[in-house]
Coordinates of C-alpha atoms in Angstrom, one line a residue:
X132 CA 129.3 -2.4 65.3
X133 CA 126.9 -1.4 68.2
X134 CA 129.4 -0.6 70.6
X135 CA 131.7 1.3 68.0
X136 CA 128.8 3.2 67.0
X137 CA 127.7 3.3 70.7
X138 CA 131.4 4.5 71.9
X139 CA 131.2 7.0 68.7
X140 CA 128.2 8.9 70.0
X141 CA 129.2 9.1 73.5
X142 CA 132.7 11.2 72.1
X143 CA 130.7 13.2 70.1
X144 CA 128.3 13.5 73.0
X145 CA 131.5 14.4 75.5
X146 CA 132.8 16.9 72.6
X147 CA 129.5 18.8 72.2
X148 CA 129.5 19.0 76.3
X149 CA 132.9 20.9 75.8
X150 CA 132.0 23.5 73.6
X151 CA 128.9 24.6 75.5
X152 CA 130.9 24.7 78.8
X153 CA 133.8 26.6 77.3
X154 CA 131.0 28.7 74.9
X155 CA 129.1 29.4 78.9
X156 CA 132.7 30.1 80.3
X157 CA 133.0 32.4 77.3
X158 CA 129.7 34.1 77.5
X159 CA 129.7 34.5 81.5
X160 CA 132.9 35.3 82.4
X161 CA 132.7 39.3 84.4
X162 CA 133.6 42.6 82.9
X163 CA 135.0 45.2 84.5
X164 CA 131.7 46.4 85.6
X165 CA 130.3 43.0 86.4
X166 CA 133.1 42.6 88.9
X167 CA 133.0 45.8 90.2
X168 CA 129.1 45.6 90.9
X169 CA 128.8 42.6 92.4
X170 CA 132.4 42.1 94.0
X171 CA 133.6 39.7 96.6
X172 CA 133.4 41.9 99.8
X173 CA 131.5 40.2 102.7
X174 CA 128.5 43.3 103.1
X175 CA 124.9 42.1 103.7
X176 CA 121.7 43.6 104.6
X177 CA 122.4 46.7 103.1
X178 CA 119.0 49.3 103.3
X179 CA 119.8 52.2 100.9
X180 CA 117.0 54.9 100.9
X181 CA 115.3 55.4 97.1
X182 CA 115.4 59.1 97.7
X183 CA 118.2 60.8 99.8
X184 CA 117.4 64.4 100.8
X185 CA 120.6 66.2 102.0
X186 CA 122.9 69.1 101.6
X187 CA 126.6 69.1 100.9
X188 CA 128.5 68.5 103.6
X189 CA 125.8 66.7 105.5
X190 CA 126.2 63.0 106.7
X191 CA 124.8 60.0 104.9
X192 CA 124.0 56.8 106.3
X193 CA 123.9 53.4 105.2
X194 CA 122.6 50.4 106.9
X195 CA 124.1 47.1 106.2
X196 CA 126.8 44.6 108.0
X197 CA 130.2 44.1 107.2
X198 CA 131.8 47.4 106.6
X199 CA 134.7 48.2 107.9
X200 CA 137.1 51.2 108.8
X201 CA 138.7 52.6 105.2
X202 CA 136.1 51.7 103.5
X203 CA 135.0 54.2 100.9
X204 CA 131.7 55.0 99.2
X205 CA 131.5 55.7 95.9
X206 CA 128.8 58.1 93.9
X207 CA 128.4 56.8 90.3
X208 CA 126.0 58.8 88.3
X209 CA 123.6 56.4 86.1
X210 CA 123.9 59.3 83.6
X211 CA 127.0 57.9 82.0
X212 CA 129.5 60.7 81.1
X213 CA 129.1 62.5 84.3
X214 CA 131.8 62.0 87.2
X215 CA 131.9 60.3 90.0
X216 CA 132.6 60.8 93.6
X217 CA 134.3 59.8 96.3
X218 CA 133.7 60.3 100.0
X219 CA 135.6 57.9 102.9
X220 CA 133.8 56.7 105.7
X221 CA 133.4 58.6 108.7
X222 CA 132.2 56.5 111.1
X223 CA 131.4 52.8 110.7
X224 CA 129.6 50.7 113.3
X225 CA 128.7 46.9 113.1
X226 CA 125.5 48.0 111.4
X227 CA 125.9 51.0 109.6
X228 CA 128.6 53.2 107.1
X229 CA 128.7 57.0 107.3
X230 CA 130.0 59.2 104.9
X231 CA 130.0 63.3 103.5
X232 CA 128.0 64.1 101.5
X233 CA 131.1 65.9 98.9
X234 CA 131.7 68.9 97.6
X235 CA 130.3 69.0 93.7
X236 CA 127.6 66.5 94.1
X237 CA 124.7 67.6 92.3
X238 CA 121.4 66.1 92.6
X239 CA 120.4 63.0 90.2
X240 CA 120.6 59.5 90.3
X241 CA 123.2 57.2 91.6
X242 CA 124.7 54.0 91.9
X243 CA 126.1 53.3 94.9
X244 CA 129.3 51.4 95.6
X245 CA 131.5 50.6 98.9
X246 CA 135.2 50.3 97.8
X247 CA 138.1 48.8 100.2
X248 CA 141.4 47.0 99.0
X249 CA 140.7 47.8 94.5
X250 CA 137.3 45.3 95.3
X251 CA 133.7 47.7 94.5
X252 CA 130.5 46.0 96.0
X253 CA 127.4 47.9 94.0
X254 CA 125.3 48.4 97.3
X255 CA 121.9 49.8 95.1
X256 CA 121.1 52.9 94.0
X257 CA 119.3 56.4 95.2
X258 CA 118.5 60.0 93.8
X259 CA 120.4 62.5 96.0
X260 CA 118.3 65.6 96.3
X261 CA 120.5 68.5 97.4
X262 CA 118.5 70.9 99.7
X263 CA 118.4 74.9 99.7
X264 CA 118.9 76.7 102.7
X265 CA 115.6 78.0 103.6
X266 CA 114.2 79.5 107.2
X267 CA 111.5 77.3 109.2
X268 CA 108.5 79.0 109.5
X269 CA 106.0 79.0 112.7
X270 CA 103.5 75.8 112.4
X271 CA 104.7 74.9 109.2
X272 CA 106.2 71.4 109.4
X273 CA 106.4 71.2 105.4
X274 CA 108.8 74.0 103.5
X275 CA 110.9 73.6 100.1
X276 CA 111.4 75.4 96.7
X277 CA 110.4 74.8 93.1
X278 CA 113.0 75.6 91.0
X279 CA 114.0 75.7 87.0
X280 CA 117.7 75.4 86.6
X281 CA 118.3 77.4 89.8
X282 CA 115.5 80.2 89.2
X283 CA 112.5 80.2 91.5
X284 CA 109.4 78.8 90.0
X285 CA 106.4 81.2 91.4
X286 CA 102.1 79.6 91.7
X287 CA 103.5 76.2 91.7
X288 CA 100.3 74.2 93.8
X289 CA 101.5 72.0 96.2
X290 CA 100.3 69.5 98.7
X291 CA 100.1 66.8 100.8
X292 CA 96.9 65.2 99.9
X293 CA 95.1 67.4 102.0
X294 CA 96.7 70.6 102.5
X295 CA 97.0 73.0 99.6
X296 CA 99.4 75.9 99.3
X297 CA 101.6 77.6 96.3
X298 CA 104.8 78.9 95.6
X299 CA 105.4 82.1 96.6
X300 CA 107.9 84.7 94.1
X301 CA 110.7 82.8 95.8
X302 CA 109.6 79.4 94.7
X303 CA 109.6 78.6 98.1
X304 CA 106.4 77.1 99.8
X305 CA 105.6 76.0 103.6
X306 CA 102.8 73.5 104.8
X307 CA 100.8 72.5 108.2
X308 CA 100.8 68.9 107.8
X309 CA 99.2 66.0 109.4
X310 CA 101.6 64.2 107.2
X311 CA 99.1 61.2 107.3
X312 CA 99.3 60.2 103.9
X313 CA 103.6 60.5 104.2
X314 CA 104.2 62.4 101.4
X315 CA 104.3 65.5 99.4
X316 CA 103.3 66.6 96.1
X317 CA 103.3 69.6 93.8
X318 CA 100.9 69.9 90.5
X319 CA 103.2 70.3 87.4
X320 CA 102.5 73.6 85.6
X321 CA 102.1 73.6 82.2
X322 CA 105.1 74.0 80.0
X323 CA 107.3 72.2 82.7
X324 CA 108.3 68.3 83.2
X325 CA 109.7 66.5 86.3
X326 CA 112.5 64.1 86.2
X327 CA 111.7 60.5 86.1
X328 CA 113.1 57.4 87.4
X329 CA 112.1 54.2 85.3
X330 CA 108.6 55.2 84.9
X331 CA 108.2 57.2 87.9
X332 CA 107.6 60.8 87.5
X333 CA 109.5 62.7 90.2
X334 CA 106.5 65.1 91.2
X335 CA 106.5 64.3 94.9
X336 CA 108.4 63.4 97.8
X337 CA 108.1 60.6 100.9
X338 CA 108.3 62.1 104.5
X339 CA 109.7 60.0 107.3
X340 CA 109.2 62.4 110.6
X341 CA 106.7 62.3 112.9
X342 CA 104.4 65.8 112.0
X343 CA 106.4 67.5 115.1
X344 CA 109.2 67.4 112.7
X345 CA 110.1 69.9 110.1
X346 CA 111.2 68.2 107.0
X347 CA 112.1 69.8 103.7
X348 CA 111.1 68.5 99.8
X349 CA 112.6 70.7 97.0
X350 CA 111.5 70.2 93.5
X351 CA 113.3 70.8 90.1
X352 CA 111.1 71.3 86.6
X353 CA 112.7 71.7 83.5
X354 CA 111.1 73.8 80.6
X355 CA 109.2 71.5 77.9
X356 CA 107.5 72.4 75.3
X357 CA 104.3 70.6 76.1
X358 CA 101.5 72.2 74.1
X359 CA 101.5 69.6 71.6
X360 CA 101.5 66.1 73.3
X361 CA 100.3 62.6 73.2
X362 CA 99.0 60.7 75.9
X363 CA 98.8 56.7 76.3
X364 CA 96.4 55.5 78.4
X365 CA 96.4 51.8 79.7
X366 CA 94.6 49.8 82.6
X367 CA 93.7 46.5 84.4
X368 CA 97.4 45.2 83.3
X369 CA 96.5 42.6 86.1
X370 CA 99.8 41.3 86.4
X371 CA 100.2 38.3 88.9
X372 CA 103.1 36.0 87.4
X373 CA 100.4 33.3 86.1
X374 CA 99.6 32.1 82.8
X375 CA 102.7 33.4 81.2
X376 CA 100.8 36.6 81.8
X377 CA 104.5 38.2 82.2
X378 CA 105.9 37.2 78.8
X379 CA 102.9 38.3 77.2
X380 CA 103.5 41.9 78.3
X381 CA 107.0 41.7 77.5
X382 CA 106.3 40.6 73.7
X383 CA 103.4 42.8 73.1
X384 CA 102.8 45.9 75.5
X385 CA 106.4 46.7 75.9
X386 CA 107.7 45.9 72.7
X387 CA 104.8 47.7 70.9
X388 CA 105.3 50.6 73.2
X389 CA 109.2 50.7 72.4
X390 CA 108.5 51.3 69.2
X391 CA 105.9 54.1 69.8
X392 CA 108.2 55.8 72.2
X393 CA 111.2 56.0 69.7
X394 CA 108.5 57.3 66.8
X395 CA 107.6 60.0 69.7
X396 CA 110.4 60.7 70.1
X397 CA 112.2 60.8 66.0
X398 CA 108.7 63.4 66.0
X399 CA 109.8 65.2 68.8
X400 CA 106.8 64.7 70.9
X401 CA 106.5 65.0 74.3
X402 CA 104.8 61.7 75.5
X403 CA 103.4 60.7 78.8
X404 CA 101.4 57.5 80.4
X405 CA 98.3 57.1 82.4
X406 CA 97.5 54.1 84.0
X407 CA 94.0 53.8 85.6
X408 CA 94.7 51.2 88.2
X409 CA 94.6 47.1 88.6
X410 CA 98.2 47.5 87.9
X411 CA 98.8 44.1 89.9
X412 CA 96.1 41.4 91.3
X413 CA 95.9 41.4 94.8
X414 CA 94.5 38.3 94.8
X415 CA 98.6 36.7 94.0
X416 CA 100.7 39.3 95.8
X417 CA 101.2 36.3 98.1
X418 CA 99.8 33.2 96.2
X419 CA 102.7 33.9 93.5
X420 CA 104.7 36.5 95.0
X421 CA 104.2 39.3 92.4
X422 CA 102.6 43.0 93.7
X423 CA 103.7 46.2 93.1
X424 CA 107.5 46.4 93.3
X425 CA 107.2 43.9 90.3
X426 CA 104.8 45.4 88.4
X427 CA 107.1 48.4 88.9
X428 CA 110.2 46.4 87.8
X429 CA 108.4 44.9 84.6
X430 CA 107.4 48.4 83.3
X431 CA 110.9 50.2 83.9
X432 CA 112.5 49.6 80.8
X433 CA 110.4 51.9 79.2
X434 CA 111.8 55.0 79.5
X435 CA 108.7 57.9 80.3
X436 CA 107.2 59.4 82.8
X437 CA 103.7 57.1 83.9
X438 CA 101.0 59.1 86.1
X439 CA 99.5 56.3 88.0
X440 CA 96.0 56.1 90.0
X441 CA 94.8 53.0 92.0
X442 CA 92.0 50.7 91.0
X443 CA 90.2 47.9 93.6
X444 CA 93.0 45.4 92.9
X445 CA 95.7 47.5 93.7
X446 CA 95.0 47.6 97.6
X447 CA 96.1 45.2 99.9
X448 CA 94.1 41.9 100.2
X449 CA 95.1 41.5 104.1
X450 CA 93.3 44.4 105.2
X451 CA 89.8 44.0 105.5
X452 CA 87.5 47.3 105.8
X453 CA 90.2 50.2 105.8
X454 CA 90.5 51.7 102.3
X455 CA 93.0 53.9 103.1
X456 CA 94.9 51.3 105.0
X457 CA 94.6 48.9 102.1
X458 CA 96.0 51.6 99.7
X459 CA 99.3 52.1 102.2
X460 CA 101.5 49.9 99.4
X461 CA 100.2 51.6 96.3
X462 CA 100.8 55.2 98.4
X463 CA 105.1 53.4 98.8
X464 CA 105.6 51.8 96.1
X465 CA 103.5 53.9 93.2
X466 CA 103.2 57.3 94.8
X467 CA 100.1 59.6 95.5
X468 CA 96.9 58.3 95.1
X469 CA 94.7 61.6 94.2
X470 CA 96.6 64.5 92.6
X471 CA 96.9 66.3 89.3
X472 CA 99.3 67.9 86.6
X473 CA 99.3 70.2 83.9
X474 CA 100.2 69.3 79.9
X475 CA 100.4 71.8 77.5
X476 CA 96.7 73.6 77.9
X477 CA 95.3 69.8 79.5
X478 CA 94.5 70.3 83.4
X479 CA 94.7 65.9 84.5
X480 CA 93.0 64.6 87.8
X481 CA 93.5 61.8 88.9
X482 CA 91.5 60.5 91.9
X483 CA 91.3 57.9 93.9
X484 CA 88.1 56.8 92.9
X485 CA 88.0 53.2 95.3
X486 CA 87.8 55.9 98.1
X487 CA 85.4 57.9 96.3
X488 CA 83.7 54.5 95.9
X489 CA 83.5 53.6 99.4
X490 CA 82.5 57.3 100.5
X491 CA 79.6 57.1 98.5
X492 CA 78.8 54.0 99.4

């Protein structure tokens, strides 16, 4: 009887072991999309940029190993619905693909495919921003417009954290630049929004030349009725991946804020974030391997625009008496750390106030 019942378990046992590798056969097999974003071509160390500026026309190039002549890149819009493009490479070398920027492309958000053979490989993704032609301007070594669907967007303030300058009746606006703190910035007027990726509110732009180089950032607003908004304000999130400290936010913050969002929204309320700092703990960046880009990848799936400032646990732990040294990942990954922006009649600063700190100090 013991071994019957003993040889009656073990089927049952081998049965049940069936089902759940047939029902995990079932439930992981690839889609069509699956497939094509993850592929089977042999491309590694791929660097995409996050932000592309460019014109049509222009090349566009892509680090990585492993590409090879014929291969094609491919320009899907994250906005579903919109089409996609196609530009073959024209010029591949053992560490990079080149391509053309093609005629149509419109500035947005991308995914970003290499296709040889009928195999895609999903390389990342990018915004494209699609330059105006606009003169260089004696000792200027910042220039772009501020546009609204194509029209000129006049008294827009811009900087670079230093410098301050507007828009002219063109929309256009030049800057003498230092370019120390590596990026630029404009104030959003009232009435107007930016574009945002994830969380991040498209209101500035990196710069990657030495200061002797001119580089251009253009900027698109749409119109918004802002004059009636709502503002949520969090800080000290602290996230460090300890203490389930993840899961936590997950449940509550996000799932609560979900729901607020979609009420917003069935309102038709404009709605914004501001977080006052102590986004991460420096303290575990390296102890558990969680810093910015994570808090960053945690908060993404809520769909709004967040205006970020730092706090004291948001610099970098390895640097040791250099604020603004310390601040150089918060200034990559989050954006500028002092700057402001207009809602409805609501003029927001946002400071760096661990600077302000230390200069009072």
């Amino acid at each position: 009887m013991k071994n019957n019942s003993f040889t009656s378990i073990i089927h049952r046992l081998f049965a049940v072991s069936a089902a759940l590798i047939l029902l995990m056969a079932q439930s992981t097999g690839c889609s069509k999309e699956d497939s094509e974003e993850h592929g089977i071509l042999d491309i590694s160390d791929v660097v995409l940029l996050d932000q592309i500026y460019t014109s049509i026309g222009s090349e566009v190039s892509i680090s990585g190993r492993g590409f090879e002549s014929g291969d094609v890149v491919v320009l899907r819009p994250v906005l579903t619905g919109s089409a996609e493009y196609t530009a073959p490479a024209v010029l591949v070398t053992s560490t990079k693909i080149v391509f053309v920027v093609p005629d149509g492309l419109t500035s947005g958000e991308y995914k970003v495919y290499v296709s040889r053979n009928g195999q895609n490989l999903l390389l990342g993704r990018t915004t494209f921003n699609l330059l105006s032609d606009i003169p260089d301007k004696a000792g200027m070594n910042i220039k772009g417009t501020v546009t609204c669907n194509g029209e000129p967007v006049a008294g827009v303030v811009v900087s670079d954290g230093s410098e301050v300058t507007r828009t002219d009746a063109e929309g256009i606006y030049y800057l003498a630049s230092d370019k120390k703190n590596g990026y630029v910035f404009i104030s959003v007027p009232s009435g107007y929004e930016v574009d945002h990726s994830g969380t991040t509110p498209r209101f500035f732009g990196y710069l990657n030349q030495s200061a002797s180089t001119v580089e251009q950032r253009d900027f698109a607003l749409a119109k918004c009725d802002n004059s009636h908004h709502r503002i949520v304000v969090f800080t000290d999130v602290h996230l460090a991946r300890r203490v389930s400290d993840r899961s936590q936010f997950q449940s509550g913050f996000l799932r609560e804020m979900t729901d607020y969002l979609k009420s917003c929204r069935a309102d038709n309320i404009p709605v914004y974030g501001i977080a006052l700092g102590d986004l991460a703990w420096d303290q575990y960046w390296y102890e558990n391997d969680y810093d910015l880009n994570d808090y960053q990848n945690d908060l993404k799936s809520l769909d709004f625009p967040v205006f970020s400032a730092p706090g004291n646990h948001d610099n970098d732990p390895t640097v040791a008496n250099d604020d603004f040294a310390a601040a150089g990942p918060f200034r990559q990954i989050i954006g500028p750390t002092d700057f402001s922006f207009n809602i409805g009649n609501v003029h927001y600063i946002l400071p760096d106030i661990i600077a302000i700190y230390y200069y009072i100090s």
